[in-house]
């Protein structure tokens, strides 16, 4: 399974995936490219340190479809079979979704369908939910939407801050993404 990972920032989920694939935790798989839409994404250096090829495809004021076409071409060039969105903060165009049918997955820091969009951890915190968590799901043309592969729950503790809650969710995200990939690789 040739995997391509899309990031926009820190890249901690990308690192979890690359390390799990490298260690054989996700069988019969290889991360062939990490693509960022931001040249200053901290995750780029982390991918390079791990010997993974990186590509920057900035939007540069182009229309979404045009930007996506370049990313699709970079993925197809490398025969990518599964696209993992890992903190990639752009909505995909319909063309992108159709170029990889049922082959794009995403991680989101809430129990979808609750709290899609930006700052999901803060949305859940402010809503005073008792339990939140993270979701790995197939990507369709809507934001943070599509069939769920798996979810992990994280309780909101009485003395939690948005930061402490987000940190515990992130820890679960890394394991959840690797679990989802193991399911798909099988
Ligand atoms: C993660 O918490 C991920 O779930 C979230 O962005 C963060 C990226 O962190 N994604 C979304 O909110 C998607 N809607 P990372 O760059 O360290 O993996």
Coordinates of N, CA and C in Angstrom, one line a residue, residues 18-89:
X18 N 4.4 7.6 9.7 CA 5.7 7.2 9.1 C 6.4 6.2 10.1
X19 N 6.5 6.5 11.4 CA 7.2 5.6 12.3 C 6.5 4.2 12.4
X20 N 5.2 4.2 12.4 CA 4.5 2.9 12.5 C 4.7 2.1 11.2
X21 N 4.7 2.8 10.1 CA 4.9 2.0 8.8 C 6.3 1.5 8.8
X22 N 7.3 2.4 9.2 CA 8.7 2.0 9.2 C 9.0 0.8 10.1
X23 N 8.3 0.8 11.2 CA 8.5 -0.3 12.2 C 7.8 -1.6 11.9
X24 N 7.0 -1.6 10.8 CA 6.3 -2.8 10.4 C 4.9 -2.9 11.1
X25 N 4.6 -1.9 12.0 CA 3.3 -1.9 12.7 C 2.1 -1.9 11.8
X26 N 2.3 -1.2 10.7 CA 1.3 -1.2 9.6 C 1.9 -2.0 8.5
X27 N 1.4 -3.2 8.3 CA 2.1 -4.2 7.3 C 2.0 -3.8 5.9
X28 N 2.9 -4.2 5.1 CA 2.9 -4.1 3.6 C 2.6 -2.7 3.1
X29 N 3.2 -1.7 3.8 CA 2.9 -0.3 3.4 C 4.2 0.5 3.4
X30 N 4.1 1.6 2.6 CA 5.3 2.4 2.5 C 4.8 3.9 2.3
X31 N 5.4 4.8 3.1 CA 5.0 6.2 2.9 C 5.9 6.8 1.8
X32 N 5.4 7.1 0.6 CA 6.2 7.5 -0.5 C 6.4 9.0 -0.6
X33 N 5.5 9.8 0.0 CA 5.6 11.2 -0.1 C 4.8 11.9 0.9
X34 N 5.4 13.0 1.4 CA 4.6 14.0 2.3 C 4.5 15.3 1.5
X35 N 3.3 15.7 1.4 CA 3.0 17.0 0.6 C 2.4 18.0 1.6
X36 N 3.0 19.2 1.5 CA 2.5 20.3 2.4 C 2.0 21.5 1.5
X37 N 0.9 22.1 1.9 CA 0.5 23.3 1.1 C 1.1 24.5 1.7
X38 N 2.0 24.4 2.8 CA 2.6 25.5 3.4 C 4.2 25.2 3.4
X39 N 4.9 26.2 2.9 CA 6.4 26.0 2.8 C 7.0 25.9 4.2
X40 N 6.4 26.6 5.2 CA 7.0 26.7 6.5 C 6.4 25.6 7.5
X41 N 5.7 24.6 6.9 CA 5.2 23.6 7.8 C 6.3 22.9 8.6
X42 N 6.2 22.8 9.9 CA 7.3 22.2 10.7 C 7.4 20.7 10.4
X43 N 6.3 20.1 10.0 CA 6.3 18.7 9.6 C 7.3 18.3 8.5
X44 N 7.6 19.3 7.6 CA 8.4 19.0 6.5 C 9.8 18.5 6.9
X45 N 10.4 19.2 7.9 CA 11.7 18.8 8.3 C 11.6 17.4 9.0
X46 N 10.5 17.1 9.7 CA 10.4 15.8 10.4 C 10.3 14.7 9.4
X47 N 9.6 15.0 8.3 CA 9.5 13.9 7.2 C 10.9 13.7 6.6
X48 N 11.6 14.8 6.3 CA 13.0 14.7 5.7 C 13.9 13.9 6.6
X49 N 13.9 14.3 7.9 CA 14.7 13.6 8.9 C 14.5 12.1 8.8
X50 N 13.3 11.7 8.5 CA 13.0 10.2 8.4 C 13.2 9.7 7.0
X51 N 13.8 10.4 6.2 CA 14.1 10.0 4.8 C 12.9 9.9 3.9
X52 N 11.8 10.6 4.2 CA 10.7 10.6 3.3 C 10.7 11.8 2.4
X53 N 10.4 11.6 1.1 CA 10.5 12.7 0.2 C 9.4 13.7 0.5
X54 N 9.7 14.9 0.4 CA 8.7 16.0 0.7 C 8.5 16.9 -0.6
X55 N 7.3 17.3 -0.7 CA 6.9 18.3 -1.8 C 6.1 19.4 -1.2
X56 N 6.4 20.6 -1.6 CA 5.5 21.7 -1.2 C 4.7 22.2 -2.4
X57 N 3.4 22.2 -2.3 CA 2.5 22.7 -3.3 C 1.7 23.8 -2.7
X58 N 2.1 25.0 -2.9 CA 1.4 26.2 -2.3 C 0.3 26.6 -3.2
X59 N -0.7 27.2 -2.5 CA -1.9 27.6 -3.3 C -1.6 28.8 -4.2
X60 N -0.8 29.7 -3.7 CA -0.4 30.9 -4.6 C -1.6 31.5 -5.3
X61 N -2.7 31.7 -4.6 CA -3.8 32.5 -5.1 C -4.6 31.7 -6.2
X62 N -4.2 30.5 -6.5 CA -4.9 29.7 -7.5 C -6.3 29.3 -7.0
X63 N -7.1 28.9 -8.0 CA -8.4 28.3 -7.6 C -8.1 26.9 -7.0
X64 N -9.1 26.5 -6.1 CA -8.9 25.2 -5.4 C -8.6 24.1 -6.4
X65 N -9.4 24.0 -7.4 CA -9.3 22.9 -8.4 C -7.9 22.8 -9.0
X66 N -7.4 24.0 -9.3 CA -6.1 24.1 -10.0 C -5.0 23.6 -9.0
X67 N -5.1 24.1 -7.8 CA -4.1 23.7 -6.7 C -4.2 22.2 -6.5
X68 N -5.4 21.7 -6.4 CA -5.6 20.3 -6.1 C -5.1 19.5 -7.3
X69 N -5.2 20.0 -8.5 CA -4.7 19.2 -9.7 C -3.2 19.0 -9.6
X70 N -2.5 20.0 -9.1 CA -1.1 19.8 -9.0 C -0.8 18.7 -7.9
X71 N -1.5 18.7 -6.8 CA -1.3 17.8 -5.7 C -1.6 16.4 -6.3
X72 N -2.8 16.2 -7.0 CA -3.2 14.9 -7.5 C -2.1 14.4 -8.4
X73 N -1.5 15.3 -9.2 CA -0.4 14.8 -10.2 C 0.8 14.4 -9.4
X74 N 1.2 15.1 -8.3 CA 2.3 14.6 -7.5 C 2.0 13.2 -6.9
X75 N 0.8 13.0 -6.5 CA 0.4 11.7 -5.9 C 0.4 10.6 -6.9
X76 N -0.2 10.9 -8.0 CA -0.3 9.9 -9.1 C 1.0 9.5 -9.7
X77 N 1.9 10.5 -9.8 CA 3.3 10.3 -10.3 C 4.0 9.2 -9.5
X78 N 3.7 9.1 -8.2 CA 4.3 8.2 -7.3 C 3.4 7.0 -7.0
X79 N 2.4 6.8 -7.8 CA 1.5 5.6 -7.7 C 0.9 5.5 -6.3
X80 N 0.6 6.6 -5.6 CA 0.0 6.6 -4.3 C -1.4 5.9 -4.4
X81 N -1.6 5.0 -3.4 CA -2.9 4.3 -3.4 C -3.8 4.7 -2.3
X82 N -3.2 5.3 -1.2 CA -4.0 5.8 -0.1 C -3.5 7.2 0.3
X83 N -4.4 8.1 0.4 CA -4.0 9.5 0.8 C -4.4 9.7 2.2
X84 N -3.5 10.1 3.1 CA -3.8 10.3 4.5 C -3.7 11.8 4.7
X85 N -4.8 12.4 5.1 CA -4.8 13.8 5.5 C -4.4 13.9 7.0
X86 N -3.4 14.6 7.3 CA -2.9 14.6 8.7 C -2.6 16.1 9.1
X87 N -3.7 16.7 9.5 CA -3.6 18.2 9.8 C -3.5 19.0 8.5
X88 N -4.1 18.5 7.4 CA -4.2 19.2 6.2 C -5.4 20.1 6.3
X89 N -5.2 21.4 6.3 CA -6.3 22.3 6.7 C -7.0 22.9 5.5

